[in-house]
XYZ file of C-alpha atoms in Angstrom:
624
model
C 28.811 22.202 22.589
C 29.655 20.408 19.375
C 27.949 21.999 16.324
C 26.322 18.654 15.443
C 24.690 18.457 18.883
C 22.052 21.005 17.928
C 18.699 19.149 18.303
C 17.097 20.770 15.255
C 20.109 19.831 13.138
C 20.020 16.242 14.424
C 16.400 15.811 13.354
C 17.005 17.550 10.018
C 19.996 15.360 9.192
C 18.120 12.198 10.165
C 15.135 13.238 8.065
C 17.219 13.979 4.970
C 19.371 10.864 5.374
C 16.272 8.712 5.791
C 14.579 10.067 2.677
C 17.817 9.720 0.685
C 18.078 6.088 1.824
C 14.510 5.466 0.673
C 15.282 6.960 -2.738
C 18.380 4.790 -3.154
C 16.480 1.713 -1.981
C 13.804 2.312 -4.603
C 16.423 2.593 -7.347
C 18.327 -0.548 -6.354
C 15.101 -2.459 -5.568
C 15.842 -3.482 -1.984
C 13.618 -3.059 1.093
C 13.912 0.533 2.267
C 14.137 -0.455 5.924
C 17.401 -2.275 5.245
C 19.110 0.874 4.009
C 17.539 2.937 6.785
C 19.111 0.715 9.436
C 22.474 0.786 7.675
C 22.255 4.575 7.268
C 21.547 5.093 10.972
C 24.461 2.912 12.036
C 26.912 4.419 9.544
C 25.993 8.024 10.329
C 25.637 7.405 14.075
C 28.113 8.219 16.846
C 30.036 4.931 16.521
C 31.125 5.526 12.912
C 30.712 8.841 11.066
C 29.381 10.699 14.118
C 27.160 12.911 11.973
C 23.808 12.054 13.578
C 23.845 12.291 17.389
C 20.510 11.220 18.917
C 21.798 11.781 22.467
C 21.594 15.529 21.783
C 17.800 15.206 21.780
C 17.694 13.885 25.338
C 14.137 13.146 26.459
C 12.949 14.945 23.339
C 13.580 11.767 21.344
C 10.786 10.045 23.266
C 8.369 12.836 22.312
C 9.380 12.652 18.653
C 8.845 8.892 18.696
C 5.357 9.214 20.224
C 4.226 11.810 17.684
C 5.581 9.787 14.770
C 4.029 6.542 16.039
C 0.649 8.287 16.310
C 0.728 9.307 12.647
C 2.119 5.966 11.442
C -0.482 3.857 13.230
C -3.337 6.212 12.302
C -2.361 5.697 8.662
C -2.272 1.956 9.280
C -5.809 2.057 10.630
C -6.945 4.104 7.633
C -5.748 1.393 5.252
C -7.549 -1.500 6.976
C -10.751 -2.674 5.308
C -13.154 -4.546 7.591
C -14.945 -6.220 4.693
C -11.661 -7.665 3.481
C -10.554 -8.579 7.016
C -13.696 -10.653 7.565
C -12.556 -13.064 4.864
C -9.558 -14.002 7.038
C -10.870 -13.126 10.481
C -10.068 -16.490 12.121
C -6.310 -16.614 11.374
C -5.994 -12.878 12.075
C -7.698 -13.173 15.458
C -5.620 -16.182 16.439
C -2.320 -14.676 15.311
C -3.021 -11.578 17.364
C -4.310 -13.252 20.532
C -2.810 -16.742 20.650
C 0.211 -15.529 18.714
C 0.995 -12.895 21.336
C 1.183 -15.559 24.041
C 3.280 -17.946 21.959
C 5.720 -15.241 20.845
C 6.138 -13.800 24.331
C 6.746 -17.230 25.835
C 8.974 -18.343 22.970
C 11.017 -15.136 23.052
C 11.516 -15.515 26.799
C 12.704 -19.107 26.399
C 15.144 -18.076 23.644
C 16.637 -15.316 25.833
C 16.813 -17.634 28.839
C 18.427 -20.586 27.057
C 20.752 -18.711 24.717
C 21.806 -15.720 26.831
C 21.243 -17.046 30.324
C 19.100 -14.091 31.359
C 16.970 -14.392 34.474
C 13.276 -14.995 33.827
C 12.358 -11.401 34.663
C 14.509 -9.946 31.876
C 13.705 -12.827 29.533
C 9.945 -12.256 29.896
C 10.353 -8.548 29.239
C 12.245 -9.346 26.055
C 9.511 -11.785 25.039
C 6.854 -9.106 25.368
C 8.949 -6.646 23.366
C 9.151 -8.939 20.327
C 5.416 -9.735 20.221
C 4.932 -6.925 17.698
C 5.774 -7.444 14.028
C 5.546 -4.166 12.165
C 3.245 -2.745 9.453
C 5.894 -0.130 8.657
C 8.095 -2.966 7.403
C 5.566 -5.527 6.192
C 3.373 -3.219 4.088
C 6.212 -1.861 1.886
C 7.581 -5.391 1.477
C 4.221 -6.766 0.370
C 3.715 -3.915 -2.081
C 7.087 -4.719 -3.591
C 6.640 -8.472 -4.030
C 2.838 -8.721 -4.617
C 1.549 -11.927 -3.048
C -1.905 -13.466 -2.771
C -4.550 -11.255 -1.172
C -5.292 -13.815 1.550
C -1.684 -13.752 2.763
C -1.320 -10.003 2.310
C -4.515 -9.292 4.285
C -3.448 -11.504 7.197
C 0.059 -10.070 7.468
C -1.007 -6.415 7.263
C -3.835 -6.839 9.773
C -1.643 -8.835 12.161
C 1.065 -6.177 11.979
C -1.302 -3.347 12.884
C -3.361 -5.064 15.609
C -0.406 -6.820 17.233
C 1.372 -3.483 17.577
C -1.400 -2.224 19.832
C -1.710 -5.415 21.883
C 2.015 -6.141 22.047
C 3.042 -2.659 23.133
C 0.365 -2.675 25.854
C 1.404 -6.095 27.155
C 5.061 -5.048 27.214
C 4.395 -1.920 29.269
C 2.146 -3.760 31.720
C 4.771 -6.499 32.077
C 7.380 -3.891 33.007
C 5.047 -2.404 35.614
C 4.294 -5.816 37.108
C 7.944 -6.807 37.297
C 8.820 -3.422 38.755
C 6.597 -4.155 41.772
C 6.337 -7.928 41.619
C 5.496 -8.297 45.299
C 2.300 -6.278 45.075
C 1.149 -7.421 41.638
C -0.635 -10.705 40.965
C -1.368 -12.313 37.608
C -4.981 -11.153 37.671
C -3.767 -7.593 38.232
C -1.607 -7.831 35.124
C -4.488 -9.174 33.032
C -6.740 -6.384 34.307
C -4.080 -3.839 33.356
C -3.944 -5.104 29.776
C -7.742 -5.312 29.434
C -8.355 -1.847 30.892
C -5.799 -0.184 28.643
C -6.955 -2.032 25.555
C -10.618 -1.501 26.380
C -10.324 2.202 27.075
C -8.184 2.723 23.983
C -10.815 0.972 21.870
C -13.696 3.072 23.198
C -11.749 6.336 23.092
C -10.436 5.633 19.603
C -13.820 4.731 18.134
C -15.450 7.803 19.689
C -12.676 10.143 18.519
C -12.667 8.635 15.045
C -16.442 8.982 14.791
C -16.277 12.673 15.681
C -13.606 13.316 13.050
C -15.470 11.225 10.461
C -18.620 13.269 11.109
C -16.703 16.493 10.551
C -15.498 15.089 7.211
C -19.052 14.301 6.153
C -20.205 17.818 7.046
C -18.294 19.786 4.428
C -18.941 23.113 6.110
C -17.043 21.989 9.227
C -13.571 21.703 7.684
C -12.697 24.425 5.168
C -11.097 23.299 1.940
C -7.387 22.597 2.267
C -7.422 22.013 6.040
C -8.485 18.340 6.145
C -4.990 16.851 6.079
C -3.469 19.062 8.744
C -6.545 18.609 10.944
C -6.208 14.834 10.626
C -2.517 15.076 11.514
C -3.214 17.138 14.628
C -6.125 14.865 15.588
C -4.050 11.679 15.357
C -1.386 13.103 17.653
C -3.966 14.441 20.110
C -5.871 11.142 20.214
C -2.743 9.202 21.184
C -1.535 11.713 23.776
C -4.980 12.350 25.297
C -5.707 8.655 25.595
C -2.322 8.062 27.237
C -2.956 10.942 29.617
C -6.247 9.430 30.802
C -5.172 5.756 30.832
C -1.415 5.300 30.380
C -0.324 3.255 27.322
C -3.810 3.132 25.805
C -2.989 5.626 23.055
C -1.656 3.168 20.472
C -4.924 1.228 20.503
C -6.937 4.453 20.361
C -5.145 5.914 17.364
C -5.414 2.660 15.363
C -9.151 2.385 16.019
C -9.660 6.068 15.201
C -7.916 5.523 11.874
C -10.123 2.536 11.107
C -13.303 4.507 11.813
C -12.178 7.414 9.627
C -11.095 5.003 6.895
C -14.610 3.583 6.674
C -16.451 6.867 6.390
C -17.866 7.814 3.024
C -16.220 11.020 1.993
C -14.948 12.306 -1.331
C -11.851 13.592 0.461
C -10.795 10.239 1.928
C -8.509 9.424 -1.000
C -6.639 12.692 -0.578
C -6.278 12.065 3.173
C -4.906 8.552 2.634
C -2.354 9.781 0.126
C -1.187 12.576 2.448
C -0.907 10.199 5.417
C 0.969 7.630 3.377
C 3.557 10.163 2.229
C 3.911 11.540 5.757
C 4.341 8.009 7.106
C 7.202 7.362 4.691
C 8.934 10.511 5.944
C 8.415 9.690 9.627
C 9.439 6.042 9.322
C 12.605 7.088 7.531
C 13.446 9.676 10.192
C 12.702 7.415 13.158
C 14.606 4.404 11.911
C 17.699 6.507 11.291
C 17.473 8.168 14.715
C 16.782 4.991 16.684
C 19.365 2.841 14.896
C 21.944 5.615 15.377
C 21.087 5.626 19.098
C 22.121 1.986 19.533
C 25.795 1.361 20.254
C 27.520 -1.145 18.006
C 29.525 -2.388 20.970
C 26.317 -3.238 22.834
C 25.139 -5.377 19.926
C 28.561 -6.983 19.491
C 28.629 -7.848 23.191
C 25.654 -10.159 22.668
C 27.886 -12.404 20.577
C 26.840 -15.754 19.197
C 24.237 -16.337 21.960
C 22.390 -13.230 20.802
C 22.385 -14.444 17.197
C 21.096 -17.867 18.300
C 18.287 -16.204 20.261
C 17.235 -14.255 17.180
C 17.385 -17.341 14.965
C 15.266 -19.153 17.543
C 12.605 -16.466 17.139
C 12.739 -16.656 13.344
C 12.997 -20.396 12.730
C 11.267 -21.909 15.764
C 8.938 -19.479 17.544
C 7.361 -17.904 14.459
C 6.593 -21.215 12.693
C 5.100 -22.652 15.905
C 3.027 -19.480 16.256
C 1.710 -19.617 12.689
C 0.897 -23.327 12.550
C -0.825 -23.217 15.936
C -2.822 -20.104 15.014
C -3.864 -21.344 11.566
C -4.691 -24.936 12.546
C -8.053 -25.932 11.107
C -8.328 -22.895 8.792
C -8.701 -23.032 5.016
C -5.201 -21.692 4.412
C -3.005 -23.828 2.182
C 0.290 -25.236 3.436
C 2.298 -22.882 1.208
C 0.385 -19.896 2.594
C 1.158 -21.016 6.143
C 4.829 -21.460 5.243
C 5.006 -17.911 3.907
C 3.280 -16.541 7.006
C 5.811 -18.464 9.095
C 8.639 -16.760 7.224
C 7.309 -13.194 7.485
C 7.585 -11.556 10.905
C 9.968 -8.592 10.536
C 9.925 -6.203 13.477
C 9.447 -2.494 12.925
C 9.266 0.939 14.434
C 7.059 0.096 17.442
C 9.494 -2.573 18.658
C 12.351 -0.096 18.265
C 10.460 2.688 20.032
C 9.248 0.579 22.977
C 12.663 -1.029 23.496
C 14.292 2.419 23.646
C 11.663 3.472 26.177
C 12.333 0.323 28.227
C 16.071 0.981 28.316
C 15.442 4.378 29.921
C 12.743 3.199 32.353
C 14.714 0.163 33.503
C 17.693 2.380 34.239
C 15.470 4.836 36.155
C 13.973 2.133 38.411
C 17.206 0.230 38.935
C 16.500 -2.922 36.885
C 19.761 -3.939 35.171
C 20.109 -5.033 31.559
C 18.031 -2.397 29.767
C 20.837 -1.503 27.357
C 21.499 -5.157 26.466
C 17.778 -5.731 25.979
C 17.497 -2.808 23.576
C 20.569 -4.073 21.712
C 18.971 -7.519 21.369
C 15.702 -6.033 20.112
C 17.600 -4.059 17.475
C 19.475 -7.214 16.528
C 16.058 -8.848 16.063
C 14.883 -5.895 13.966
C 17.996 -5.808 11.804
C 18.151 -9.570 11.296
C 14.452 -10.047 10.535
C 14.364 -7.070 8.194
C 17.433 -8.194 6.277
C 16.876 -11.973 6.292
C 13.100 -12.072 5.958
C 12.767 -8.854 3.965
C 15.447 -9.691 1.419
C 14.261 -13.293 1.155
C 10.522 -12.568 0.997
C 10.359 -12.321 -2.782
C 12.375 -15.507 -3.308
C 10.297 -17.445 -0.758
C 7.034 -16.210 -2.295
C 8.231 -17.247 -5.761
C 9.357 -20.657 -4.478
C 5.940 -21.207 -2.885
C 4.196 -19.867 -6.029
C 2.377 -17.167 -4.087
C 3.555 -14.171 -6.112
C 0.958 -12.673 -8.380
C 1.941 -12.132 -12.014
C 2.696 -8.550 -12.948
C 1.870 -6.565 -16.064
C -0.658 -9.073 -17.421
C -3.532 -7.734 -19.515
C -5.973 -4.889 -18.944
C -8.862 -4.168 -16.582
C -11.526 -2.015 -18.259
C -14.220 -0.173 -16.309
C -17.382 -0.250 -18.428
C -18.553 -3.085 -20.707
C -20.704 -1.099 -23.153
C -20.162 -1.676 -26.922
C -17.563 1.094 -27.313
C -15.492 -0.261 -24.438
C -15.865 -3.779 -25.849
C -14.523 -2.524 -29.178
C -11.397 -1.405 -27.337
C -11.288 -4.758 -25.548
C -11.604 -6.601 -28.857
C -8.681 -4.652 -30.299
C -6.526 -5.488 -27.274
C -7.582 -9.140 -27.315
C -6.729 -9.510 -31.005
C -3.211 -8.432 -30.049
C -3.044 -11.285 -27.531
C -3.789 -9.234 -24.392
C -5.987 -10.531 -21.569
C -8.940 -8.215 -20.895
C -11.327 -8.203 -17.939
C -14.325 -5.861 -17.751
C -15.842 -4.352 -14.603
C -19.486 -3.241 -14.776
C -22.675 -3.059 -12.719
C -24.945 -3.098 -15.780
C -26.294 -6.652 -16.159
C -26.979 -6.337 -19.911
C -23.517 -4.985 -20.722
C -21.852 -7.554 -18.483
C -23.766 -10.417 -20.103
C -22.925 -9.143 -23.602
C -19.224 -8.999 -22.704
C -19.353 -12.543 -21.295
C -21.079 -13.791 -24.445
C -18.234 -12.231 -26.426
C -15.782 -14.376 -24.480
C -14.496 -11.783 -22.009
C -14.015 -12.282 -18.306
C -16.361 -9.924 -16.449
C -16.398 -8.724 -12.845
C -19.951 -7.750 -11.964
C -19.428 -5.014 -9.427
C -18.388 -1.453 -8.659
C -14.938 -0.520 -9.944
C -14.656 2.138 -7.230
C -15.104 -0.447 -4.468
C -12.279 -2.578 -3.068
C -14.166 -5.784 -3.788
C -14.364 -4.940 -7.483
C -10.674 -4.053 -7.578
C -9.736 -7.292 -5.826
C -11.834 -9.455 -8.158
C -10.332 -7.746 -11.215
C -6.829 -8.182 -9.700
C -5.927 -4.668 -10.754
C -2.539 -4.801 -9.039
C -1.443 -7.513 -11.502
C -2.523 -5.642 -14.638
C -0.420 -3.927 -17.225
C -2.917 -1.075 -17.137
C -6.426 -0.176 -15.951
C -8.787 1.787 -18.183
C -11.718 3.989 -17.186
C -13.887 3.806 -20.318
C -17.426 4.606 -19.135
C -19.362 7.522 -20.687
C -19.002 9.298 -17.314
C -15.608 11.025 -17.201
C -15.828 11.659 -13.446
C -16.268 7.954 -12.761
C -13.340 7.206 -15.074
C -11.153 9.712 -13.233
C -12.141 8.355 -9.805
C -11.452 4.826 -11.007
C -7.930 5.840 -12.028
C -7.353 7.406 -8.611
C -8.680 4.333 -6.786
C -6.415 2.063 -8.810
C -3.448 4.295 -8.038
C -4.235 4.133 -4.306
C -4.782 0.383 -4.407
C -1.956 -0.663 -6.734
C 0.875 1.798 -7.173
C 2.848 1.417 -10.367
C -0.082 0.273 -12.529
C -0.667 2.523 -15.562
C -4.124 4.096 -15.761
C -6.103 5.527 -18.699
C -9.059 7.930 -18.447
C -11.681 8.566 -21.124
C -12.645 12.278 -21.099
C -15.828 13.872 -22.438
C -15.112 17.043 -24.435
C -18.613 18.414 -23.695
C -18.539 17.906 -19.939
C -15.624 19.955 -18.592
C -15.677 18.338 -15.161
C -12.348 16.600 -15.691
C -9.617 18.506 -17.490
C -6.576 17.203 -19.325
C -4.368 18.822 -16.682
C -6.211 16.992 -13.893
C -5.470 13.681 -15.560
C -1.809 14.630 -16.067
C -1.415 15.743 -12.438
C -2.736 12.384 -11.265
C -0.198 10.580 -13.458
C -2.876 9.002 -15.618
C -3.146 9.007 -19.404
C -5.931 10.354 -21.569
C -7.598 7.532 -23.501
C -8.435 7.712 -27.229
C -5.688 10.342 -27.795
C -7.817 13.156 -26.342
C -11.311 14.254 -25.276
C -14.357 13.016 -27.214
C -18.146 13.080 -26.997
C -18.343 9.772 -25.154
C -22.127 9.427 -25.061
C -22.383 9.944 -28.833
C -19.749 7.304 -29.501
C -21.561 4.872 -27.232
C -24.834 5.456 -29.074
C -23.101 4.971 -32.441
C -21.652 1.669 -31.250
C -25.026 0.491 -29.927
C -26.639 1.258 -33.313
C -23.887 -0.570 -35.243
C -22.809 2.627 -37.025
C -19.102 1.999 -36.410
C -16.494 0.110 -38.383
C -12.818 -0.555 -37.750
C -9.910 0.877 -39.687
C -6.340 -0.452 -39.380
C -3.421 1.662 -40.610
C 0.382 1.557 -40.544
C 2.686 4.567 -40.140
C 4.927 5.024 -43.172
C 7.149 7.606 -41.413
C 7.976 8.845 -37.916
C 5.596 11.482 -36.635
C 6.988 14.248 -34.448
C 4.602 17.023 -35.499
C 1.615 17.736 -33.236
C -0.400 18.704 -36.316
C -0.235 15.118 -37.578
C -1.008 13.452 -34.221
C -4.423 11.958 -33.587
C -5.308 14.958 -31.433
C -5.549 16.861 -34.727
C -8.232 14.549 -36.138
C -11.459 16.429 -36.902
C -13.812 16.018 -33.956
C -16.336 13.205 -33.969
C -15.199 11.191 -36.983
C -12.777 8.591 -35.547
C -11.750 7.161 -32.213
C -8.142 5.853 -32.000
C -8.253 2.569 -30.051
C -4.896 0.772 -29.966
C -1.365 1.061 -31.308
C 0.963 -1.886 -31.933
C 4.699 -1.346 -31.953
C 6.630 -4.541 -32.485
C 5.175 -7.126 -30.113
C 3.601 -4.550 -27.787
C 0.039 -3.267 -28.071
C -1.463 -0.516 -25.918
C -4.349 1.957 -25.984
C -3.687 5.166 -27.906
C -3.105 7.998 -25.434
C -2.943 11.736 -25.737
C 0.822 12.143 -26.126
C 1.264 9.286 -28.574
C 3.517 10.113 -31.531
C 3.884 7.544 -34.282
C 7.041 5.688 -35.212
C 7.532 4.100 -38.623
C 5.698 0.747 -38.929
C 3.412 1.415 -35.957
C -0.022 -0.078 -36.566
C -3.104 1.629 -35.174
C -6.711 0.529 -35.012
C -9.477 3.139 -35.094
C -13.238 3.055 -34.661
C -14.774 5.090 -37.482
C -18.324 6.325 -37.942
C -19.632 4.838 -41.173
C -20.765 8.190 -42.534
C -17.295 9.657 -41.943
C -15.266 6.784 -43.408
C -14.141 8.677 -46.515
C -13.143 11.777 -44.547
C -11.131 9.659 -42.102
C -9.433 7.791 -44.949
C -8.426 11.080 -46.594
C -6.950 12.468 -43.368
C -5.021 9.276 -42.695
C -3.644 9.134 -46.248
C -2.497 12.749 -46.066
C -0.712 12.182 -42.755
C 1.330 9.129 -43.687
C -0.941 6.293 -42.557
C -1.172 3.472 -45.115
C -4.002 0.960 -45.157
C -3.236 -2.450 -43.643
C -6.600 -4.117 -44.236
C -10.054 -3.271 -45.462
C -12.454 -1.820 -42.875
C -13.923 -4.620 -40.773
C -17.562 -5.410 -40.300
C -19.541 -2.983 -38.128
C -18.985 -3.246 -34.373
C -21.841 -5.450 -33.124
C -24.437 -3.977 -30.772
C -25.046 -5.428 -27.286
């Protein structure tokens, strides 16, 4: 046996190569799936011969099933029913009507372009019904488009995976014994699998969600691994009872768990997301390495024409038929028509079909798998690489790095907002307090009246488009949770957390570990500062650094407690909140909130540490 034929080594090499491809893709700013496909082909048996999926035998099918369970469970976790209701009509149509149109259109493309008989052509049509959340979700996070479009594409990708995979398997069974199967039998097969999967998934998800709510059930540290084991068991158990119902079950279970109220849900989502990245990377490398280049090349120009027919004819017909009469704009429909990259479920089911068709004596399974992978590769490269350009052309991309979202609209937070606004930054406040919200609106700020820990509040504040999000309430725990929610919702956005030095519930290390920044250059007595602002006992001080500051003793962390609150620092044309690790550079300008009774003490400290006065102290900060 060749040393590289060791199954454990095959999986290990695929896993490492997949992760390495993801790292490179992130650095060069291209869709990760593109490099994963290239990596699998290059390292596969036809070229480098390093990764040899054939050594896994039937074990590859088991690996695929386990990985798909985790991937789709994570997809269900991320779906929000409240958000989905806003676009329920186009989502429902794209999943139901779209499945019929895509299956029929795919069959016609295979029949006309490749000359396949209708039996094989219909099987191919059912295989390409699915799109792929494992491809679409990373693409959308990279290009940032309107929420309406993003919601539709993500929901379609997840739900169509369940329906499409079920239809494909039933179609194979019907064609395998065409003489004894009627159309009504096929429909019953789809409905029974989908129905049982729905019931089993909801019940299983409810049981797991209940165990999350009862903290004594799952000991600390075991939630993530229990969820992992549960997702795999749900898929396999459902399949064991009613074959091919597991995909539906695991998606529904994820949705139920994702809508339970638990303080540990954020940690579970983060763990599942990271695990999904690992599994997607491993599977794409393994499955693309398992496809022979010669099989794809044998399809020739007819194969390419069939794929282009799916992209440029079938998908647009699907979208415009499914969205007819909805409130979607033409440019939104055009973008939906462009985006239908296939993902891991299409690859997994096509590989399964190739084996089953060979076992039952139906010819063409290898060519069908090759065509599906040609669809995957072409849609990922063409649609994935062009998604950003198309979104920009249609003016659907959201601006990035614009302004600040501030949780809390009390006077102290508004003082920070005023400082940022004077520097030309856009500021939006999020608050549930009607008086504070009204005061902020009267001061000319945009205000989102709502909960900053809820998705609706995050959507209205458009946190994913912001330069940074700031938790500035007097409650440090709420500030910390807000930073975590923003990080889950919009990766890459900087977050700031105001910490109370008298509380102790949130430490500086906790903020650092969660990749957030400590607001106001350190911990302060937040409630006292809020009271001072409400009583108009604060004034503003603006200073400029006369020298570089590299000494911790002269940083704002060394300010005597309770006398000044560093708000913003301007360096050149950029202005940002002052954070814990800020060290001054010559000509930096900072703005501080100073208690009136401590003004002379603050002035002395600033003078001694190289901060020269830029302007006289401003008028007191107005109360609400």
